[in-house]
């Protein structure tokens, strides 16, 4: 997808610190980390949000989730981690998704506090 930062990272047009890569997705460090360790797991296929997901995408996302437990150990997250998907909606962007290429934040490496509730 033209003008998509994450597609450009996947294609190697923009440099990034890739820590894992397979046929389904790549994982790289976030440019502006919100925790001591902050990775982004990004499907190679461009789709903006979960709203555009197909049956095939569901299976691919399942495979990605299945790899995260093993990956987390390699990435220094044996003490636990937090996964976040910021999701733009049809009528607004309450979660403030910034990059319109679906991605899973993987955060950890320190105590994160409990984000439940306000
Ligand atoms: P969102 O708000 O869309 O869920 O998160 C987008 C994330 O992408 C942010 O945490 C931001 O720091 C990260 N990000 C944006 N542009 C780049 C980039 O060019 N390289 C890397 N490594 N991360 C980026
Ligand atoms: Zn993209």
Coordinates of C-alpha atoms and ligand atoms in Angstrom, one line a residue:
X1 CA 0.0 0.0 0.0
X2 CA 1.5 3.3 -1.1
X3 CA 2.3 5.9 1.6
X4 CA 2.0 3.3 4.4
X5 CA 4.9 3.6 6.8
X6 CA 4.6 -0.1 7.9
X7 CA 4.4 -1.4 4.3
X8 CA 7.6 0.7 3.6
X9 CA 9.3 -0.9 6.6
X10 CA 8.2 -4.4 5.4
X11 CA 9.6 -3.6 1.9
X12 CA 12.8 -2.3 3.4
X13 CA 12.2 1.2 2.1
X14 CA 12.4 2.6 5.6
X15 CA 15.0 1.3 8.1
X16 CA 13.9 -0.4 11.2
X17 CA 15.3 -2.7 13.9
X18 CA 13.6 -6.0 12.9
X19 CA 13.9 -8.7 15.6
X20 CA 11.8 -11.4 14.0
X21 CA 10.4 -12.1 10.5
X22 CA 8.5 -15.0 8.9
X23 CA 6.0 -15.4 6.0
X24 CA 3.1 -13.9 8.0
X25 CA 4.6 -11.0 9.9
X26 CA 7.6 -9.0 11.1
X27 CA 8.4 -7.7 14.6
X28 CA 10.5 -4.5 15.1
X29 CA 11.2 -2.1 17.9
X30 CA 8.9 0.9 18.2
X31 CA 10.5 4.2 17.3
X32 CA 9.0 6.0 20.3
X33 CA 8.9 3.3 23.0
X34 CA 6.1 3.5 25.7
X35 CA 7.8 0.9 27.9
X36 CA 11.4 -0.3 28.5
X37 CA 10.7 -2.9 25.8
X38 CA 8.2 -2.0 23.1
X39 CA 7.9 -4.1 19.9
X40 CA 5.4 -3.9 17.1
X41 CA 4.1 -7.2 15.5
X42 CA 3.0 -6.3 12.0
X43 CA 1.3 -8.6 9.4
X44 CA 3.0 -8.4 6.0
X45 CA -0.4 -8.1 4.4
X46 CA -1.7 -4.5 4.5
X47 CA -5.1 -4.0 6.1
X48 CA -6.0 -1.0 8.1
X49 CA -8.1 -2.3 11.0
X50 CA -9.8 -5.5 12.2
X51 CA -12.9 -4.2 10.3
X52 CA -11.3 -5.2 7.0
X53 CA -10.3 -8.7 8.2
X54 CA -11.1 -11.7 5.9
X55 CA -11.3 -15.4 6.9
X56 CA -7.7 -15.8 5.7
X57 CA -6.6 -12.9 7.8
X58 CA -8.3 -14.5 10.8
X59 CA -6.1 -17.6 10.4
X60 CA -3.0 -15.5 9.8
X61 CA -3.6 -13.5 12.9
X62 CA -4.2 -16.8 14.8
X63 CA -0.7 -18.0 13.7
X64 CA 0.8 -14.7 14.8
X65 CA -0.8 -14.9 18.2
X66 CA 0.4 -18.6 18.4
X67 CA 4.1 -17.5 17.9
X68 CA 4.0 -14.6 20.5
X69 CA 4.6 -16.9 23.6
X70 CA 7.8 -18.3 22.1
X71 CA 8.9 -15.0 20.7
X72 CA 8.3 -13.3 24.0
X73 CA 11.0 -15.4 25.7
X74 CA 13.5 -14.5 22.9
X75 CA 12.7 -10.8 23.3
X76 CA 13.3 -10.6 27.1
X77 CA 9.7 -10.7 28.1
X78 CA 9.7 -13.8 30.3
X79 CA 8.4 -11.7 33.2
X80 CA 5.1 -11.0 31.3
X81 CA 4.0 -8.5 28.7
X82 CA 1.0 -6.6 27.4
X83 CA -0.5 -6.8 23.9
X84 CA -2.4 -3.7 22.6
X85 CA -4.2 -3.1 19.3
X86 CA -5.4 0.4 18.9
X87 CA -8.4 0.2 16.7
X88 CA -10.0 3.0 14.7
X89 CA -13.8 2.7 14.5
X90 CA -16.2 3.5 11.7
X91 CA -17.4 6.8 13.3
X92 CA -14.3 7.9 15.2
X93 CA -10.9 7.1 16.6
X94 CA -11.3 7.0 20.4
X95 CA -8.3 4.6 20.7
X96 CA -6.1 7.0 18.6
X97 CA -4.8 4.5 16.1
X98 CA -2.1 6.4 14.3
X99 CA -0.8 4.0 11.7
X100 CA -3.5 2.6 9.5
X101 CA -1.8 -0.8 9.0
X102 CA -2.9 -3.3 11.6
X103 CA -0.3 -3.9 14.3
X104 CA 0.0 -5.4 17.7
X105 CA 2.0 -3.5 20.4
X106 CA 4.1 -5.8 22.6
X107 CA 5.1 -4.0 25.8
X108 CA 7.1 -5.1 28.8
X109 CA 10.5 -5.2 30.4
X110 CA 9.3 -3.4 33.5
X111 CA 6.2 -3.1 35.7
X112 CA 3.4 -1.6 33.5
X113 CA 0.8 -0.9 36.1
X114 CA -2.8 -1.9 35.6
X115 CA -4.5 -0.1 32.8
X116 CA -8.0 -1.4 33.5
X117 CA -10.5 1.2 34.6
X118 CA -10.0 4.9 34.4
Ligands
LIG1 P1 -0.7 3.3 16.9 O1 -1.0 4.6 17.6 O2 -1.1 3.3 15.5 O3 -1.3 2.1 17.6 O4 0.8 3.0 17.0 C1 1.7 3.4 16.0 C2 3.1 3.1 16.6 O5 4.0 3.1 15.5 C3 3.6 4.2 17.6 O6 3.9 3.6 18.9 C4 4.8 4.8 16.9 O7 5.8 5.2 17.9 C5 5.2 3.8 16.0 N1 5.9 4.2 14.8 C6 5.4 5.2 13.9 N2 6.2 5.4 12.9 C7 7.2 4.5 13.1 C8 8.4 4.2 12.3 O8 8.7 4.8 11.3 N3 9.2 3.2 12.8 C9 9.0 2.6 13.9 N4 9.8 1.6 14.3 N5 7.8 2.8 14.7 C10 7.0 3.8 14.2
LIG2 ZN1 0.6 -1.0 5.1

